[in-house]
mmCIF file of C-alpha atoms and ligand atoms in Angstrom:
data_model
loop_
_atom_site.group_PDB
_atom_site.id
_atom_site.type_symbol
_atom_site.label_atom_id
_atom_site.label_comp_id
_atom_site.label_asym_id
_atom_site.label_seq_id
_atom_site.Cartn_x
_atom_site.Cartn_y
_atom_site.Cartn_z
ATOM 1 C CA MET A 1 0.214 -16.848 15.346
ATOM 2 C CA ASN A 2 1.889 -17.475 12.014
ATOM 3 C CA ILE A 3 1.558 -15.636 8.747
ATOM 4 C CA GLU A 4 -0.629 -18.287 7.037
ATOM 5 C CA ILE A 5 -3.118 -18.161 9.916
ATOM 6 C CA LEU A 6 -3.223 -14.361 9.705
ATOM 7 C CA LYS A 7 -3.742 -14.518 5.949
ATOM 8 C CA ASN A 8 -6.504 -17.138 6.144
ATOM 9 C CA LYS A 9 -8.272 -15.267 8.932
ATOM 10 C CA ALA A 10 -8.373 -12.114 6.782
ATOM 11 C CA LEU A 11 -9.641 -14.077 3.770
ATOM 12 C CA GLU A 12 -12.327 -15.805 5.868
ATOM 13 C CA GLU A 13 -13.490 -12.408 7.108
ATOM 14 C CA HIS A 14 -13.516 -11.072 3.501
ATOM 15 C CA ILE A 15 -10.885 -8.485 4.314
ATOM 16 C CA PRO A 16 -9.108 -7.659 1.049
ATOM 17 C CA ILE A 17 -5.396 -8.272 1.545
ATOM 18 C CA VAL A 18 -2.495 -8.058 -0.879
ATOM 19 C CA MET A 19 -2.548 -10.982 -3.328
ATOM 20 C CA ASP A 20 0.232 -13.582 -3.430
ATOM 21 C CA ASP A 21 1.668 -12.653 -6.847
ATOM 22 C CA THR A 22 1.653 -8.951 -5.941
ATOM 23 C CA LEU A 23 3.398 -9.758 -2.672
ATOM 24 C CA ASP A 24 6.063 -11.775 -4.524
ATOM 25 C CA GLU A 25 6.725 -8.790 -6.799
ATOM 26 C CA ILE A 26 6.965 -6.469 -3.790
ATOM 27 C CA TYR A 27 9.402 -8.871 -2.115
ATOM 28 C CA LYS A 28 11.699 -8.507 -5.150
ATOM 29 C CA ILE A 29 11.612 -4.724 -4.707
ATOM 30 C CA LEU A 30 12.269 -5.021 -0.958
ATOM 31 C CA LYS A 31 15.261 -7.253 -1.646
ATOM 32 C CA LYS A 32 16.618 -4.768 -4.166
ATOM 33 C CA ILE A 33 16.143 -1.442 -2.368
ATOM 34 C CA LYS A 34 16.164 -2.575 1.301
ATOM 35 C CA PRO A 35 13.873 0.246 2.490
ATOM 36 C CA GLU A 36 14.339 1.350 6.100
ATOM 37 C CA ASN A 37 11.303 3.625 6.151
ATOM 38 C CA ILE A 38 7.968 2.576 4.701
ATOM 39 C CA LEU A 39 4.609 4.317 4.680
ATOM 40 C CA GLU A 40 1.556 2.160 4.084
ATOM 41 C CA LEU A 41 -1.947 3.488 3.478
ATOM 42 C CA GLY A 42 -4.525 0.842 4.404
ATOM 43 C CA THR A 43 -3.327 -1.462 7.205
ATOM 44 C CA ALA A 44 -6.421 -3.684 7.446
ATOM 45 C CA THR A 45 -5.380 -6.359 9.988
ATOM 46 C CA GLY A 46 -1.659 -5.845 9.466
ATOM 47 C CA TYR A 47 -1.014 -8.712 7.039
ATOM 48 C CA SER A 48 0.989 -6.760 4.427
ATOM 49 C CA SER A 49 3.009 -4.726 6.925
ATOM 50 C CA ILE A 50 3.849 -7.877 8.913
ATOM 51 C CA CYS A 51 4.948 -9.598 5.658
ATOM 52 C CA PHE A 52 7.122 -6.635 4.636
ATOM 53 C CA ALA A 53 8.710 -6.243 8.081
ATOM 54 C CA THR A 54 9.416 -9.976 8.429
ATOM 55 C CA LYS A 55 11.019 -10.135 4.985
ATOM 56 C CA LEU A 56 13.211 -7.090 5.618
ATOM 57 C CA ILE A 57 14.281 -8.090 9.130
ATOM 58 C CA ASN A 58 15.288 -11.514 7.747
ATOM 59 C CA ASN A 59 17.479 -9.549 5.316
ATOM 60 C CA ASN A 60 19.053 -7.597 8.211
ATOM 61 C CA VAL A 61 17.196 -4.372 7.468
ATOM 62 C CA ASP A 62 16.220 -2.322 10.515
ATOM 63 C CA VAL A 63 12.847 -1.343 9.056
ATOM 64 C CA HIS A 64 10.280 1.092 10.383
ATOM 65 C CA ILE A 65 6.774 1.048 8.933
ATOM 66 C CA ASP A 66 4.124 3.692 9.547
ATOM 67 C CA THR A 67 0.739 2.369 8.476
ATOM 68 C CA ILE A 68 -2.584 4.214 8.465
ATOM 69 C CA GLU A 69 -6.000 2.592 8.945
ATOM 70 C CA LEU A 70 -9.375 4.307 9.025
ATOM 71 C CA ASP A 71 -11.392 1.468 10.549
ATOM 72 C CA GLU A 72 -10.709 1.500 14.296
ATOM 73 C CA LYS A 73 -11.681 -2.139 14.848
ATOM 74 C CA ARG A 74 -9.351 -3.362 12.099
ATOM 75 C CA ALA A 75 -6.563 -1.068 13.307
ATOM 76 C CA ASN A 76 -6.832 -2.497 16.823
ATOM 77 C CA GLN A 77 -6.787 -6.028 15.405
ATOM 78 C CA ALA A 78 -3.636 -5.043 13.477
ATOM 79 C CA ILE A 79 -1.995 -3.707 16.648
ATOM 80 C CA GLU A 80 -2.699 -7.042 18.387
ATOM 81 C CA ASN A 81 -1.419 -9.046 15.427
ATOM 82 C CA ILE A 82 1.747 -6.941 15.179
ATOM 83 C CA LYS A 83 2.406 -7.523 18.893
ATOM 84 C CA SER A 84 1.965 -11.262 18.498
ATOM 85 C CA PHE A 85 4.689 -11.202 15.817
ATOM 86 C CA ASN A 86 6.918 -9.112 18.150
ATOM 87 C CA LEU A 87 7.011 -6.387 15.532
ATOM 88 C CA ASP A 88 5.638 -3.520 17.622
ATOM 89 C CA ASN A 89 9.050 -1.803 17.593
ATOM 90 C CA ASN A 90 9.047 -1.917 13.801
ATOM 91 C CA ILE A 91 5.436 -1.193 12.834
ATOM 92 C CA ASN A 92 3.482 1.837 14.001
ATOM 93 C CA VAL A 93 -0.266 1.804 13.333
ATOM 94 C CA ILE A 94 -1.878 5.225 12.995
ATOM 95 C CA ILE A 95 -5.664 5.168 13.369
ATOM 96 C CA GLY A 96 -7.392 7.716 11.156
ATOM 97 C CA ASN A 97 -8.348 8.813 7.689
ATOM 98 C CA ALA A 98 -5.175 8.982 5.605
ATOM 99 C CA VAL A 99 -6.479 12.081 3.822
ATOM 100 C CA GLU A 100 -6.461 13.898 7.171
ATOM 101 C CA VAL A 101 -3.438 12.200 8.729
ATOM 102 C CA LEU A 102 -0.998 12.565 5.821
ATOM 103 C CA PRO A 103 -0.659 16.384 5.833
ATOM 104 C CA ASN A 104 0.582 16.107 9.444
ATOM 105 C CA ILE A 105 3.412 13.711 8.603
ATOM 106 C CA ASN A 106 6.685 15.292 7.601
ATOM 107 C CA LYS A 107 9.128 12.465 7.091
ATOM 108 C CA LYS A 108 10.933 11.002 4.121
ATOM 109 C CA TYR A 109 10.136 7.433 3.144
ATOM 110 C CA ASP A 110 12.008 5.012 0.914
ATOM 111 C CA LEU A 111 8.865 3.113 -0.026
ATOM 112 C CA PHE A 112 5.144 3.856 -0.107
ATOM 113 C CA PHE A 113 2.425 1.224 -0.352
ATOM 114 C CA ILE A 114 -0.892 2.750 -1.356
ATOM 115 C CA ASP A 115 -3.650 0.243 -0.602
ATOM 116 C CA ALA A 116 -6.610 2.254 0.720
ATOM 117 C CA ALA A 117 -9.559 4.208 -0.769
ATOM 118 C CA LYS A 118 -9.250 4.026 -4.576
ATOM 119 C CA GLY A 119 -11.026 7.361 -4.993
ATOM 120 C CA LYS A 120 -8.235 9.045 -3.032
ATOM 121 C CA TYR A 121 -5.248 7.696 -4.959
ATOM 122 C CA PRO A 122 -4.400 11.032 -6.662
ATOM 123 C CA ILE A 123 -4.345 12.777 -3.253
ATOM 124 C CA PHE A 124 -2.256 9.953 -1.778
ATOM 125 C CA LEU A 125 0.177 10.309 -4.680
ATOM 126 C CA GLN A 126 0.698 14.032 -4.038
ATOM 127 C CA GLU A 127 1.396 13.340 -0.364
ATOM 128 C CA ALA A 128 3.768 10.492 -1.212
ATOM 129 C CA LEU A 129 5.667 12.734 -3.641
ATOM 130 C CA ARG A 130 6.001 15.407 -0.945
ATOM 131 C CA MET A 131 7.581 12.824 1.394
ATOM 132 C CA SER A 132 9.724 11.081 -1.219
ATOM 133 C CA HIS A 133 13.385 11.421 -2.118
ATOM 134 C CA LYS A 134 15.381 10.477 -5.191
ATOM 135 C CA GLY A 135 15.053 6.708 -5.500
ATOM 136 C CA SER A 136 11.874 6.358 -3.417
ATOM 137 C CA ILE A 137 9.395 3.857 -4.773
ATOM 138 C CA ILE A 138 5.649 4.358 -4.746
ATOM 139 C CA LEU A 139 3.523 1.231 -5.101
ATOM 140 C CA ALA A 140 -0.197 1.469 -5.801
ATOM 141 C CA ASP A 141 -2.158 -1.750 -5.432
ATOM 142 C CA ASN A 142 -5.511 -2.444 -7.149
ATOM 143 C CA ILE A 143 -4.586 0.031 -9.867
ATOM 144 C CA LEU A 144 -6.504 -1.935 -12.531
ATOM 145 C CA TYR A 145 -9.498 -2.575 -10.217
ATOM 146 C CA LYS A 146 -10.721 -5.924 -11.563
ATOM 147 C CA GLY A 147 -10.180 -4.695 -15.127
ATOM 148 C CA TYR A 148 -12.691 -1.825 -14.781
ATOM 149 C CA VAL A 149 -9.935 0.758 -15.331
ATOM 150 C CA MET A 150 -9.300 -0.615 -18.852
ATOM 151 C CA SER A 151 -12.987 -1.022 -19.685
ATOM 152 C CA ASP A 152 -15.139 1.507 -21.586
ATOM 153 C CA TYR A 153 -18.245 0.634 -19.637
ATOM 154 C CA ASN A 154 -18.385 0.929 -15.869
ATOM 155 C CA LYS A 155 -21.365 0.800 -13.598
ATOM 156 C CA HIS A 156 -22.169 3.977 -11.723
ATOM 157 C CA LYS A 157 -20.986 2.308 -8.490
ATOM 158 C CA GLN A 158 -17.426 1.961 -9.782
ATOM 159 C CA ARG A 159 -17.203 5.069 -11.926
ATOM 160 C CA THR A 160 -15.742 7.498 -9.373
ATOM 161 C CA ALA A 161 -13.049 5.065 -8.257
ATOM 162 C CA VAL A 162 -12.217 4.221 -11.881
ATOM 163 C CA ASN A 163 -11.883 7.914 -12.791
ATOM 164 C CA HIS A 164 -9.526 8.527 -9.873
ATOM 165 C CA LEU A 165 -7.441 5.457 -10.661
ATOM 166 C CA ARG A 166 -7.158 6.655 -14.273
ATOM 167 C CA GLU A 167 -6.121 10.079 -12.989
ATOM 168 C CA TYR A 168 -3.440 8.405 -10.840
ATOM 169 C CA ILE A 169 -2.132 6.486 -13.855
ATOM 170 C CA LYS A 170 -2.045 9.699 -15.914
ATOM 171 C CA ASP A 171 -0.216 11.549 -13.127
ATOM 172 C CA VAL A 172 2.498 8.923 -12.712
ATOM 173 C CA THR A 173 3.000 8.353 -16.438
ATOM 174 C CA THR A 174 3.133 12.007 -17.561
ATOM 175 C CA ASN A 175 5.389 13.409 -14.825
ATOM 176 C CA ASP A 176 8.938 13.358 -16.230
ATOM 177 C CA LYS A 177 10.404 13.114 -12.714
ATOM 178 C CA LEU A 178 8.806 9.679 -12.389
ATOM 179 C CA GLU A 179 9.286 6.342 -14.061
ATOM 180 C CA THR A 180 6.321 4.001 -13.869
ATOM 181 C CA LYS A 181 5.399 0.530 -14.922
ATOM 182 C CA ILE A 182 2.042 -1.098 -14.431
ATOM 183 C CA LEU A 183 1.953 -4.826 -13.874
ATOM 184 C CA GLU A 184 -1.101 -6.932 -14.619
ATOM 185 C CA ILE A 185 -0.656 -9.066 -11.536
ATOM 186 C CA GLY A 186 -3.101 -9.458 -8.688
ATOM 187 C CA ASP A 187 -5.489 -6.552 -9.045
ATOM 188 C CA GLY A 188 -2.862 -4.474 -10.862
ATOM 189 C CA LEU A 189 0.259 -2.954 -9.326
ATOM 190 C CA ALA A 190 1.731 0.419 -10.332
ATOM 191 C CA ILE A 191 5.426 0.724 -9.527
ATOM 192 C CA THR A 192 6.749 4.272 -9.655
ATOM 193 C CA VAL A 193 10.361 5.286 -9.133
ATOM 194 C CA VAL A 194 11.075 8.879 -8.153
ATOM 195 C CA LYS A 195 13.983 9.882 -10.392
ATOM 196 C CA ASN A 196 14.769 13.227 -8.764
HETATM 197 N N1 SAM B 1 -2.715 -3.525 3.041
HETATM 198 C C1 SAM B 1 -3.610 -4.498 3.616
HETATM 199 C C2 SAM B 1 -3.048 -5.865 3.416
HETATM 200 O O1 SAM B 1 -2.653 -6.195 2.274
HETATM 201 O O2 SAM B 1 -3.006 -6.644 4.392
HETATM 202 C C3 SAM B 1 -4.992 -4.431 2.992
HETATM 203 C C4 SAM B 1 -5.632 -3.088 3.009
HETATM 204 S S1 SAM B 1 -7.318 -3.135 2.463
HETATM 205 C C5 SAM B 1 -7.158 -3.429 0.764
HETATM 206 C C6 SAM B 1 -7.754 -1.442 2.490
HETATM 207 C C7 SAM B 1 -7.885 -0.836 3.886
HETATM 208 O O3 SAM B 1 -7.873 0.587 3.741
HETATM 209 C C8 SAM B 1 -9.185 -1.181 4.589
HETATM 210 O O4 SAM B 1 -8.922 -1.811 5.823
HETATM 211 C C9 SAM B 1 -9.875 0.165 4.781
HETATM 212 O O5 SAM B 1 -10.571 0.280 6.025
HETATM 213 C C10 SAM B 1 -8.708 1.139 4.722
HETATM 214 N N2 SAM B 1 -9.049 2.503 4.273
HETATM 215 C C11 SAM B 1 -9.963 2.882 3.345
HETATM 216 N N3 SAM B 1 -9.958 4.207 3.188
HETATM 217 C C12 SAM B 1 -9.016 4.690 4.030
HETATM 218 C C13 SAM B 1 -8.553 6.001 4.343
HETATM 219 N N4 SAM B 1 -9.063 7.075 3.732
HETATM 220 N N5 SAM B 1 -7.572 6.130 5.261
HETATM 221 C C14 SAM B 1 -7.050 5.040 5.882
HETATM 222 N N6 SAM B 1 -7.460 3.775 5.634
HETATM 223 C C15 SAM B 1 -8.423 3.613 4.729
#
């Protein structure tokens, strides 16, 4: 297995994985802060966590990633994929609903990658803040949700997710303990630094 095969397999199966330009931006952050502990919400088939771990290990970082996935079939696929990359000592897949799993985790993380249910982003943010320290970075992918977040008109189907994504943006931009920028790359990436 190589990373291109894993990526193409996910795309063929219509599994939404982190986009190339978003990944490049995240790589810059990984290079800069060298996180040893990462929490990812939304594993899918393990593509993003395998990319992050590979990048960090190549930069001599002894990284540990906890990653949560609701869909049991995808989580098991991720576990297999992680094994085939020999990364099972670095990446721990937790099968379950992040909303239920998160309150039971009491660890500090250097980096969070929020990439699961858009309607739960404000809850995920509160949990990430609880497990953050000064200098932690919280990344939220799909924050602009195909442009719907910036649009006045949204179909009923998207409205709840859009409202929660807007709430997330408000939370990270009005909290004076946080510094946030939102990049219009991929499907939108919010980068939040915890200042204290
Ligand atoms: N991070 C992955 C990557 O780039 O390779 C892609 C993740 S995909 C965008 C979102 C995943 O989140 C899906 O596999 C979905 O099953 C999972 N998910 C959705 N809601 C969730 C929840 N409440 N808890 C955990 N996982 C969830």
